[in-house]
Tab-separated table of C-alpha atoms in Angstrom:
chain	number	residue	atom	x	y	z
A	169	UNK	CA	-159.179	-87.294	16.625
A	170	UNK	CA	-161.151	-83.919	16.980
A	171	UNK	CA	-164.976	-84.556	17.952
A	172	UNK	CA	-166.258	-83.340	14.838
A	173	UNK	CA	-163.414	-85.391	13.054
A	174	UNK	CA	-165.074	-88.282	15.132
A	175	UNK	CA	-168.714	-87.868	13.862
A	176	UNK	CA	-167.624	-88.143	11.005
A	177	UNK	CA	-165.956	-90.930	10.970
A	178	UNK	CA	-168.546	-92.386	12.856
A	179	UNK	CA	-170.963	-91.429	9.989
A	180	UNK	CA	-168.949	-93.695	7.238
A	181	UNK	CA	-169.451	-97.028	9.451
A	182	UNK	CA	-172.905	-96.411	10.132
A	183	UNK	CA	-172.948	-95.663	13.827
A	184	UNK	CA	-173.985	-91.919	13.385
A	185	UNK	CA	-176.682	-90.817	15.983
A	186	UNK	CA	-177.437	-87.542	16.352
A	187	UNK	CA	-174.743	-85.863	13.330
A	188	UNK	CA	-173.253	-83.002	15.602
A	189	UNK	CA	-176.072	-81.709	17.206
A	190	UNK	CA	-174.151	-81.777	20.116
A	191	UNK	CA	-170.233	-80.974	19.655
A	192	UNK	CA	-168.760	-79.841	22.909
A	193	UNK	CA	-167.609	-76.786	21.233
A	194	UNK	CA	-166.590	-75.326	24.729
A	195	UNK	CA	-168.925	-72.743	25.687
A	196	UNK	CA	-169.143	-69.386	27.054
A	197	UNK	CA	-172.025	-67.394	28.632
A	198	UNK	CA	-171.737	-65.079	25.783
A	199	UNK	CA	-172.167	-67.782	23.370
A	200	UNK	CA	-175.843	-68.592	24.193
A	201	UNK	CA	-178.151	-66.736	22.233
A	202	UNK	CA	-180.419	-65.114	25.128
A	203	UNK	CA	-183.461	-64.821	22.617
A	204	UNK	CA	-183.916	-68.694	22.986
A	205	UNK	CA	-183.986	-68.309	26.649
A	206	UNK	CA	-187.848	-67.763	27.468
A	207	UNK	CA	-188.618	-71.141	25.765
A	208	UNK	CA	-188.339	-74.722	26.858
A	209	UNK	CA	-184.828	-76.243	26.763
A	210	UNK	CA	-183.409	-79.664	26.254
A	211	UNK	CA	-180.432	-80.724	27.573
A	212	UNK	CA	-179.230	-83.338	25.125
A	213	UNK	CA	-176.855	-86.502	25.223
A	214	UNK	CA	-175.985	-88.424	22.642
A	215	UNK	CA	-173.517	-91.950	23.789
A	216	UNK	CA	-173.211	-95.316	22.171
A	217	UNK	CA	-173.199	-98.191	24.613
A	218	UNK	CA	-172.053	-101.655	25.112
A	219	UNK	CA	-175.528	-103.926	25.303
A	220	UNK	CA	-173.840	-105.380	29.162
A	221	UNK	CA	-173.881	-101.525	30.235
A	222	UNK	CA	-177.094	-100.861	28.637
A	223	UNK	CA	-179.356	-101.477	32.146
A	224	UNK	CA	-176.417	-99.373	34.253
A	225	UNK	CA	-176.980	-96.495	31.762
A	226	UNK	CA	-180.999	-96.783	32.503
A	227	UNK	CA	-180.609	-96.964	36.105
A	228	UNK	CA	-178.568	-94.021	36.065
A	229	UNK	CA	-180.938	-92.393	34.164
A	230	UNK	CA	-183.753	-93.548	36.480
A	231	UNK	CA	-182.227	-91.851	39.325
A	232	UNK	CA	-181.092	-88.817	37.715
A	233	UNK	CA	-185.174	-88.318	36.852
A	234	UNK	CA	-186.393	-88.913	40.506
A	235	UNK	CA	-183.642	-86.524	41.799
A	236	UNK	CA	-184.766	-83.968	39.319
A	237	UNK	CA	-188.613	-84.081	39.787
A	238	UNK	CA	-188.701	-82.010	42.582
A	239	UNK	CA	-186.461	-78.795	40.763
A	240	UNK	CA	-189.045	-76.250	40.082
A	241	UNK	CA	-189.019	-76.193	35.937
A	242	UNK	CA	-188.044	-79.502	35.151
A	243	UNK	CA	-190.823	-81.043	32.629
A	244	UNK	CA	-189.248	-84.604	32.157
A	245	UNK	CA	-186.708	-86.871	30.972
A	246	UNK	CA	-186.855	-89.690	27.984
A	247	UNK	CA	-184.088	-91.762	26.876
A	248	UNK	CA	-184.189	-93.229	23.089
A	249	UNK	CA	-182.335	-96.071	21.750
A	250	UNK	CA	-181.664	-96.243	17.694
A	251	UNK	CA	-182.775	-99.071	15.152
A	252	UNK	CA	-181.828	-97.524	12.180
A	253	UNK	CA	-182.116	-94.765	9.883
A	254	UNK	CA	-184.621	-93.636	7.549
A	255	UNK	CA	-184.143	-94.239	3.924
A	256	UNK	CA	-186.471	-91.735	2.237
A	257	UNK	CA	-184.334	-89.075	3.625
A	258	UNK	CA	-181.931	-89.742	1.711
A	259	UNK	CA	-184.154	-89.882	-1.107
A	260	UNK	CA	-183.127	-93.702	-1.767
A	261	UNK	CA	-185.327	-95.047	-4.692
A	262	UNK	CA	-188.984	-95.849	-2.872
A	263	UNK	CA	-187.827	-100.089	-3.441
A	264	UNK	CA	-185.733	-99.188	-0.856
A	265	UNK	CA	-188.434	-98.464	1.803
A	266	UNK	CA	-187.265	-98.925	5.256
A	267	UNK	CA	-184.492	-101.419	3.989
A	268	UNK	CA	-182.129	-99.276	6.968
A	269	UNK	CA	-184.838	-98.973	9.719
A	270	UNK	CA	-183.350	-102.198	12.104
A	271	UNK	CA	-179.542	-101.521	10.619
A	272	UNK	CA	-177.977	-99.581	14.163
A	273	UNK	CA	-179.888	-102.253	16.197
A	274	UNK	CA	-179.077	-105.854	14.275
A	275	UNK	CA	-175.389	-104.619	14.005
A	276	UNK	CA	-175.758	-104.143	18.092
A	277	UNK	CA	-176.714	-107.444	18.448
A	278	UNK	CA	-174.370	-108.881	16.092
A	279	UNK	CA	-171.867	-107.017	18.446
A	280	UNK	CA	-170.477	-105.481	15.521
A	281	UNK	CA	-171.599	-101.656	16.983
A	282	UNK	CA	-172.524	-100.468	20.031
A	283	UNK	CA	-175.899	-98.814	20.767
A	284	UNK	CA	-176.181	-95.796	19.932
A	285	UNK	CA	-178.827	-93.686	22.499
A	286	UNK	CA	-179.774	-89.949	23.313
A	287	UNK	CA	-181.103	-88.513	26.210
A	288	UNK	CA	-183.285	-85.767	26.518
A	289	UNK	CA	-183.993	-83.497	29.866
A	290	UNK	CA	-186.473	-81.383	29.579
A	291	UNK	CA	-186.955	-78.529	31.265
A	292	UNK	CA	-189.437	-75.166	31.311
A	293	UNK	CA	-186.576	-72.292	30.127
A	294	UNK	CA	-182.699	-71.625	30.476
A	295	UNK	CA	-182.878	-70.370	34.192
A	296	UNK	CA	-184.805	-73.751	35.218
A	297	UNK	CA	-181.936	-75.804	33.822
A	298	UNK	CA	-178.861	-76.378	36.252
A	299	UNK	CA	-176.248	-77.030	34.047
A	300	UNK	CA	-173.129	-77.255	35.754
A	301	UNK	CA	-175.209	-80.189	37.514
A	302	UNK	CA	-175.795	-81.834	34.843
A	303	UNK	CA	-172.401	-81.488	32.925
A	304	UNK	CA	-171.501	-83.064	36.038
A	305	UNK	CA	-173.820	-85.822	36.380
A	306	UNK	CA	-173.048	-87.062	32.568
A	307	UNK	CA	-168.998	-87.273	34.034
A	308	UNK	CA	-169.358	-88.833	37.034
A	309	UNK	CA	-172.210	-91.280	36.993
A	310	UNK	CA	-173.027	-91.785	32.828
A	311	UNK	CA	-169.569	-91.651	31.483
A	312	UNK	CA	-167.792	-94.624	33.494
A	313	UNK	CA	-170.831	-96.736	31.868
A	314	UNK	CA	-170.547	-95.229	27.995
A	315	UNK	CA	-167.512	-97.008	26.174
A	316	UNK	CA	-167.115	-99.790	23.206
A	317	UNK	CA	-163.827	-101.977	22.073
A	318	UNK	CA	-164.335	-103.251	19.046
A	319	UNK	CA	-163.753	-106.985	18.358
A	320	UNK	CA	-159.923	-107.558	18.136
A	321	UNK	CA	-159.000	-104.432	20.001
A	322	UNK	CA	-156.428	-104.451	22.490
A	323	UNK	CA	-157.752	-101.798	24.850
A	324	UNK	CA	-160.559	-99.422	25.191
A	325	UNK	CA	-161.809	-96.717	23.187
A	326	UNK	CA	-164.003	-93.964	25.660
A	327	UNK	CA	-166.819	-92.014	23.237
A	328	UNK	CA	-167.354	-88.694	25.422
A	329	UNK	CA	-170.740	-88.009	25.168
A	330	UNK	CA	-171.302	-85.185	23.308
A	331	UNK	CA	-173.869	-82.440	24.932
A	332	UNK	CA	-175.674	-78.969	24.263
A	333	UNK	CA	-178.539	-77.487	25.157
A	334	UNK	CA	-181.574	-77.036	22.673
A	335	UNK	CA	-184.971	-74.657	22.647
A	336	UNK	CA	-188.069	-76.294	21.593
A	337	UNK	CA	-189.009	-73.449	19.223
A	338	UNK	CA	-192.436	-75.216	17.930
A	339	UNK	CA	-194.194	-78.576	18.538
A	340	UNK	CA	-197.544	-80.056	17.632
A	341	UNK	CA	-199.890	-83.018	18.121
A	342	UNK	CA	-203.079	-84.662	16.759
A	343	UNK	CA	-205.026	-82.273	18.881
A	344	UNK	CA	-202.872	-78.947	18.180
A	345	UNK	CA	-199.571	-76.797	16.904
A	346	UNK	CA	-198.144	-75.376	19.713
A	347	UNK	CA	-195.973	-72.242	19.051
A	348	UNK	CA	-195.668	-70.250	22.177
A	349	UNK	CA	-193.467	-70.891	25.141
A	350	UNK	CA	-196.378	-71.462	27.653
A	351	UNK	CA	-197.862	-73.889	25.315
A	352	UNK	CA	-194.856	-75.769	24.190
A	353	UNK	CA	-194.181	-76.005	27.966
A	354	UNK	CA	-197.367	-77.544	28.699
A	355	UNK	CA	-197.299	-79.987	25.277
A	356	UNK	CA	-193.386	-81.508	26.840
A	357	UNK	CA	-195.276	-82.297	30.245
A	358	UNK	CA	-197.303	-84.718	28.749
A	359	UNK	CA	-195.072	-86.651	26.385
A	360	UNK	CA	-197.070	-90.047	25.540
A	361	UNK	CA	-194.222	-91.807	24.110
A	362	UNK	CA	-193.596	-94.837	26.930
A	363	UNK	CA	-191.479	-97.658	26.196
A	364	UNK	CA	-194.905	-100.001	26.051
A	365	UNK	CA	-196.378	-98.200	23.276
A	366	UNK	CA	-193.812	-99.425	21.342
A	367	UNK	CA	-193.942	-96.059	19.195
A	368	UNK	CA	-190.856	-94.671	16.635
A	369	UNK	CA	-188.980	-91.817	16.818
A	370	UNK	CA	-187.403	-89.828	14.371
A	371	UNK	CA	-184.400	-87.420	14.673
A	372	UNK	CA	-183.996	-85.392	11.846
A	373	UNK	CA	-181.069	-83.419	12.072
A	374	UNK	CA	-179.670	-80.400	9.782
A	375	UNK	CA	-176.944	-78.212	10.111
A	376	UNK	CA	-177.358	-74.601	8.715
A	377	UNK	CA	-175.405	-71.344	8.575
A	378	UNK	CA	-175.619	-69.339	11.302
A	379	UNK	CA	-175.990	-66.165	9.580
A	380	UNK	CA	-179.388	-67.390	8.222
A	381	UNK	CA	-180.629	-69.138	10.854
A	382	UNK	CA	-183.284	-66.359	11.645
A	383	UNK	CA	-184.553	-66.668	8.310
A	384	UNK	CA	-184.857	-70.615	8.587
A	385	UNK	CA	-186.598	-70.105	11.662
A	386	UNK	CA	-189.442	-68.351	9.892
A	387	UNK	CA	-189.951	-71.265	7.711
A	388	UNK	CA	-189.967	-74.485	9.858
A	389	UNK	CA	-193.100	-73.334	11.476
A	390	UNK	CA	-195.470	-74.176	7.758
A	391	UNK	CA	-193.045	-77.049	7.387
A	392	UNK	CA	-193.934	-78.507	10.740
A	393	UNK	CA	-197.854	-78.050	10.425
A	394	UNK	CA	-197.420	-80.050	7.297
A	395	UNK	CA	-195.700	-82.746	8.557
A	396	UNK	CA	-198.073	-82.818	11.799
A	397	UNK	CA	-201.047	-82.506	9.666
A	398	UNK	CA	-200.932	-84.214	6.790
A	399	UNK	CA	-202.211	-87.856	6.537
A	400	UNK	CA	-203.114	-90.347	3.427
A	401	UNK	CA	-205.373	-91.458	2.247
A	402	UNK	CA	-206.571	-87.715	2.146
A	403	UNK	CA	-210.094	-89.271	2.420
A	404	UNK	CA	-209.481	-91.156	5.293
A	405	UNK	CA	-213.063	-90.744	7.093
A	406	UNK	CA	-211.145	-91.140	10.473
A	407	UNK	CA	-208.878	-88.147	9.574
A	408	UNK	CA	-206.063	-89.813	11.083
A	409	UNK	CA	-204.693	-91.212	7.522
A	410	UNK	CA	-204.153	-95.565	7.448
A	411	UNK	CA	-201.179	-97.526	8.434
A	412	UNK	CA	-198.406	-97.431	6.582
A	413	UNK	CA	-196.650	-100.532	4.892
A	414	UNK	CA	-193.925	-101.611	2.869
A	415	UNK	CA	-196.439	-102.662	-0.135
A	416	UNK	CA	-198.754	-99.596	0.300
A	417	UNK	CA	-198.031	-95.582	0.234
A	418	UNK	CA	-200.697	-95.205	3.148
A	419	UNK	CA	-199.738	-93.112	6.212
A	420	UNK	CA	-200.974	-91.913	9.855
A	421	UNK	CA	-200.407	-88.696	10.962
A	422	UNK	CA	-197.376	-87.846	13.366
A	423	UNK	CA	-198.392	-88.654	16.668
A	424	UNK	CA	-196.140	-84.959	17.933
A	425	UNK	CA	-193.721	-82.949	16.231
A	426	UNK	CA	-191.404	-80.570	17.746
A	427	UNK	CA	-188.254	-78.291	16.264
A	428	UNK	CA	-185.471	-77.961	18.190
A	429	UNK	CA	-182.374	-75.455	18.082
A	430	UNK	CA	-178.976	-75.462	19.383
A	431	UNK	CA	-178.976	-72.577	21.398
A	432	UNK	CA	-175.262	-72.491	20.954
A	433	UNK	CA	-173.754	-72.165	17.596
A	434	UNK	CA	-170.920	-74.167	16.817
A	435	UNK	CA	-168.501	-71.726	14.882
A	436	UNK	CA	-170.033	-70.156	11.796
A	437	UNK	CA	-173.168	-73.154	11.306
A	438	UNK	CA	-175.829	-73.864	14.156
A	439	UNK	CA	-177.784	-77.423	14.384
A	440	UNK	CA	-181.680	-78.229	14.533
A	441	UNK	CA	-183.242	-81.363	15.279
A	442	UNK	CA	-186.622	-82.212	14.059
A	443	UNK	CA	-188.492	-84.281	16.457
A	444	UNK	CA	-191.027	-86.854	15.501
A	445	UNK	CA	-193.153	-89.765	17.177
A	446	UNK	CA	-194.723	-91.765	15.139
A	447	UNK	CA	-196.699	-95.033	14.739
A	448	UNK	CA	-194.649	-96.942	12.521
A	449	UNK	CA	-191.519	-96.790	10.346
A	450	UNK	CA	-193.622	-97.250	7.587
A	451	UNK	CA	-195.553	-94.484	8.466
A	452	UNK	CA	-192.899	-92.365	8.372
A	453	UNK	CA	-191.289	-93.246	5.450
A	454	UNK	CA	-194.420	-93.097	3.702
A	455	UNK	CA	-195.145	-89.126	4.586
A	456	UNK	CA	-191.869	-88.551	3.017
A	457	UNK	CA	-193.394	-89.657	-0.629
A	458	UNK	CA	-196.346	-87.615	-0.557
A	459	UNK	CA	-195.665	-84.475	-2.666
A	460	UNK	CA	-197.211	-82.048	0.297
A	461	UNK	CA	-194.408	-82.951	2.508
A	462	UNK	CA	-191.770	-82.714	-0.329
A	463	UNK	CA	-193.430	-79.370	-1.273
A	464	UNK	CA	-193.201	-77.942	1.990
A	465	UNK	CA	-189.745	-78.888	2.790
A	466	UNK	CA	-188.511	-77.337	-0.586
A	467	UNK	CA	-188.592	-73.822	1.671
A	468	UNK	CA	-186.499	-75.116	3.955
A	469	UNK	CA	-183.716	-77.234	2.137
A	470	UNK	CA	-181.473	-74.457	0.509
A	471	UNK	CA	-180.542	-73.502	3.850
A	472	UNK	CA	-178.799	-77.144	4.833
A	473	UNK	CA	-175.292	-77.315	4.299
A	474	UNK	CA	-175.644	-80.752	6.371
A	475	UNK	CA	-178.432	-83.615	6.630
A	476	UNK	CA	-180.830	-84.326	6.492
A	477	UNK	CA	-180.155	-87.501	8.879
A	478	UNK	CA	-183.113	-89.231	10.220
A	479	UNK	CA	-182.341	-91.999	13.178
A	480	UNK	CA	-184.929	-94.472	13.944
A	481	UNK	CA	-185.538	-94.891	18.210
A	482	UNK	CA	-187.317	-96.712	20.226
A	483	UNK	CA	-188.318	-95.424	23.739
A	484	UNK	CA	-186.536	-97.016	26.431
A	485	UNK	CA	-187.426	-94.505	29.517
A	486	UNK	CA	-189.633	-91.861	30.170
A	487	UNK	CA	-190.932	-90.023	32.857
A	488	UNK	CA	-192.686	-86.671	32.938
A	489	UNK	CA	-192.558	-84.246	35.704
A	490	UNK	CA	-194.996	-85.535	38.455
């Protein structure tokens, strides 16, 4: 089965994480687009994971971060393990709040899935990256630990991980919108989101044409300053919006935003992931009902030919650059 073929597939049991940002197209030099190449990169892994092999994949991790803390550029690394999936996305009826947000994470218990995790390394632009390094650190020392035989199976099925490299193009906070390559850089070196705070992440992903991805890149930037500003209720004398809940349309601002782009295209479309931390899955789902954000993301929808897909994680490592 081709990769993409794979995703897919993946997709109609309900193990998708991370819908092709990543699909080991085989890359050339030629194939990176060199205007990305000034702002901060990601290199981005996306594995499922027996729960036994879960604490190998963290040490490996783990290490990997100490030995890259001391390569001039590198901003951090954060691993993220999914729950679920957002249902507002999908534009489910609103009685089905959140009725997906544990799904990915109950079925891993149940051992009926593995986990399904991404890592992200960050790092300050494409020269600061070494990626024949890490290509080769995700097949000797995270691969051996990343496979899943599903109950009745006679032998065992390997998932390659699936990598690719994206530019943070935009990112904001509760404090500011960050849009410029020195900024964004700063705004990744102190990431807030550790494992204790218990916070959410979302991964919205969306697959466009690559001939118009220029022109979709002029509109995410409104699109994320509404998401990262916008709170309810509008009132709210804190200015931070209230907590979200499954009886209540209430919602706190993102805690950070950022938009992400595959600096590679894969064939004639090119992916985008859409970064969120937030307080609560309720929270979340909540900002999706409020006609701002549903107003703003009307700019940006007739460009998807794929997605929206929105992955609940929770924060299992992270360490910025020291």
């Amino acid at each position: 089965m081709n990769r993409r073929g794979f995703l897919l597939t993946s997709a109609s049991v309900g193990a998708v994480a991370l819908l092709s940002p990543m699909l080991g197209h085989g890359t050339t030099a030629e194939a990176v687009d060199t205007g990305y190449a000034a702002f901060p990169q990601s290199y981005v892994v996306e594995f499922r994971v027996t729960p036994p092999q879960q604490q190998a994949v963290l040490q490996a991790v783990t290490v990997l971060s100490k030995e890259l803390q001391g390569r001039t550029g590198f901003l951090g690394a954060t691993l993220k393990q999914m729950q679920g999936e957002s249902t507002m996305v999908k534009n489910y009826p609103p009685v089905f709040k959140g009725i997906l947000a544990e799904a990915s994470a109950k079925s891993a218990a149940e051992g009926r899935l593995p986990y399904a995790n991404v890592l992200l390394l960050r790092f300050a632009n494409a020269a600061a990256m070494p990626r024949a390094d890490l290509d080769a650190w995700v097949q000797n020392r995270l691969a051996p630990h990343v496979q899943f035989t599903p109950p009745g199976a006679s032998e065992s099925l390997e998932f390659t991980p699936l990598t690719g490299v994206y530019a943070t193009l935009i990112a904001g906070d509760r404090h500011a919108i960050y849009d410029a390559p020195t900024s964004i850089t700063q705004f990744l070196t102190q990431q807030d989101d550790t494992p204790q705070q218990k916070l959410v992440t979302v991964i919205n992903h969306v697959i466009v044409p690559d001939t118009l991805h220029t022109e979709l890149e002029a509109k995410v930037g409104p699109l994320l300053k509404v998401a990262q500003n916008t709170f309810e209720p509008k009132d709210d004398p804190n200015g931070a919006g209230q907590a979200g809940s499954r009886d209540n349309r209430d919602y706190r601002k993102a805690v950070s935003t950022e938009i992400l782009v595959n600096t590679e295209p894969y064939g004639s479309l090119r992916n985008y992931l859409m970064h969120g931390v937030w307080e609560s899955v309720w929270d979340h789902e909540n900002s999706h009902l409020d006609p701002r954000f549903q107003h703003a993301f009307m700019a940006v929808a007739p460009y998807v030919v794929s997605g929206p897909v929105e992955p609940f994680y929770h924060t299992l490592f992270l360490e910025n650059r020291t």
